[in-house]
Short mmCIF file of C-alpha atoms in Angstrom, two decimals:
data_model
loop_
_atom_site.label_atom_id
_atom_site.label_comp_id
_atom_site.label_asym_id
_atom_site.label_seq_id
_atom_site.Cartn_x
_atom_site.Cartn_y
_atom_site.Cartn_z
CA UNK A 1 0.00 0.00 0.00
CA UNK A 2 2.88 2.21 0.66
CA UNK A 3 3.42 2.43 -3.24
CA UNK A 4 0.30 3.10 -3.82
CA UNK A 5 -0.11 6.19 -1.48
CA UNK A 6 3.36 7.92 -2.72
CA UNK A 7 1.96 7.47 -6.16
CA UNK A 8 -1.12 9.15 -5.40
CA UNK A 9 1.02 11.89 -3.80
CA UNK A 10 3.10 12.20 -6.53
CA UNK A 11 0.28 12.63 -8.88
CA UNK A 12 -2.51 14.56 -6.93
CA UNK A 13 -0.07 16.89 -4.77
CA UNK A 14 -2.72 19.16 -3.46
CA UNK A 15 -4.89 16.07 -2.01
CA UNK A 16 -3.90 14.82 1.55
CA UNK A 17 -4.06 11.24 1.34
CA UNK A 18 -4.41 9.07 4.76
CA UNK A 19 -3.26 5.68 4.50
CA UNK A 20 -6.00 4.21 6.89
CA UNK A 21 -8.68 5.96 4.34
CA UNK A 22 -6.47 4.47 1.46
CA UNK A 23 -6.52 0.91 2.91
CA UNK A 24 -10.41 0.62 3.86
CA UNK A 25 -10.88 2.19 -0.39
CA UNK A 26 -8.58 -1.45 -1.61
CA UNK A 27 -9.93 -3.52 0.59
CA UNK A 28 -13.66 -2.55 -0.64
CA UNK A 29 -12.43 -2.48 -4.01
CA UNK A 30 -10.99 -6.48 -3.58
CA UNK A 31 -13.92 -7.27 -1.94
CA UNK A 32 -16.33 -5.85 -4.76
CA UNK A 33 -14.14 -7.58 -7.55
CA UNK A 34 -14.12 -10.57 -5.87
CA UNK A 35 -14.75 -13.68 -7.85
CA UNK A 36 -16.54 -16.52 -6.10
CA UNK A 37 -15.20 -20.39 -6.91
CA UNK A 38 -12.54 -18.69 -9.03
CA UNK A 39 -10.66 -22.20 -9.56
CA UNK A 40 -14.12 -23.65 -10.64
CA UNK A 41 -14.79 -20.51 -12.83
CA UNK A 42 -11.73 -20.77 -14.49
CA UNK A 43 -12.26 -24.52 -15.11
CA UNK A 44 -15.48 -23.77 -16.43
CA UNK A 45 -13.83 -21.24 -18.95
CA UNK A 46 -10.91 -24.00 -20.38
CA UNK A 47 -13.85 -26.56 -20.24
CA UNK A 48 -16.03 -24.36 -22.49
CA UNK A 49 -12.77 -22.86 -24.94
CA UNK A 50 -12.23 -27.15 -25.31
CA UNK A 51 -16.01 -28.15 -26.01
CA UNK A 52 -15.19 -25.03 -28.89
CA UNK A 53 -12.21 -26.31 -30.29
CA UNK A 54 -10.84 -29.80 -29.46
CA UNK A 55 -7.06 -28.81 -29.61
CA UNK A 56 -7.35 -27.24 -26.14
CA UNK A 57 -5.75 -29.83 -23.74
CA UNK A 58 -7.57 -29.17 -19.92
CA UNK A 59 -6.60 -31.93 -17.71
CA UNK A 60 -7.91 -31.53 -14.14
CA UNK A 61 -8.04 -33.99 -11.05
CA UNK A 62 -10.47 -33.80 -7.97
CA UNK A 63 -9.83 -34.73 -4.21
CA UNK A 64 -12.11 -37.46 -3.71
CA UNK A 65 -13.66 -36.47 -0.26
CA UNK A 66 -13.82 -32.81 -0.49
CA UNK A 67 -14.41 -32.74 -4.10
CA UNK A 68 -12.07 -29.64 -4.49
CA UNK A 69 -9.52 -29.14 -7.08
CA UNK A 70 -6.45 -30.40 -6.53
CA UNK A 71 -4.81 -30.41 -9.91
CA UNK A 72 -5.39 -28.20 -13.09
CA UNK A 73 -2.96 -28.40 -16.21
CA UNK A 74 -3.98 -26.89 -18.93
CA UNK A 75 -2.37 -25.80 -22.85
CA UNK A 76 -3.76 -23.81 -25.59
CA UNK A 77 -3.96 -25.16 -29.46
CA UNK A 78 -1.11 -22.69 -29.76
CA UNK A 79 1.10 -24.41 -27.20
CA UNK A 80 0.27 -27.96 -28.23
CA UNK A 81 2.40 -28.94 -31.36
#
């Protein structure tokens, strides 16, 4: 955060920036931009760009109890020769 704030002091000189005020602003902002499942969204994504074009290699591997992702490999046509 400490880069952050001297950047914004750099650029906006005549604004006093506090860095408790700064903090509380990212945090929101993560929190807003947060993605829920992101490992399952993203597996969705590779599954969907593979249904699309079969060249797309998505291997992925499951732990049995919890059912959560333990494994994800994945290489575009582009990458494949």
């Amino acid at each position: 955060m400490r880069m952050q704030l001297f950047l914004l002091e750099d650029k906006y000189p005549d604004i006093l920036f506090l860095p408790y005020d700064l903090s509380l602003t990212i945090q929101s902002f993560k929190q807003h931009n947060k993605i829920d499942n992101e490992a399952s969204a993203l597996l969705e994504t590779l599954l969907k760009n593979k249904a699309q074009d079969p060249n797309w290699v998505v291997c992925w591997r499951l732990e049995p109890i919890s059912n959560s992702l333990e494994l994800l490999l994945w290489m575009e046509p582009t990458q494949n020769y």
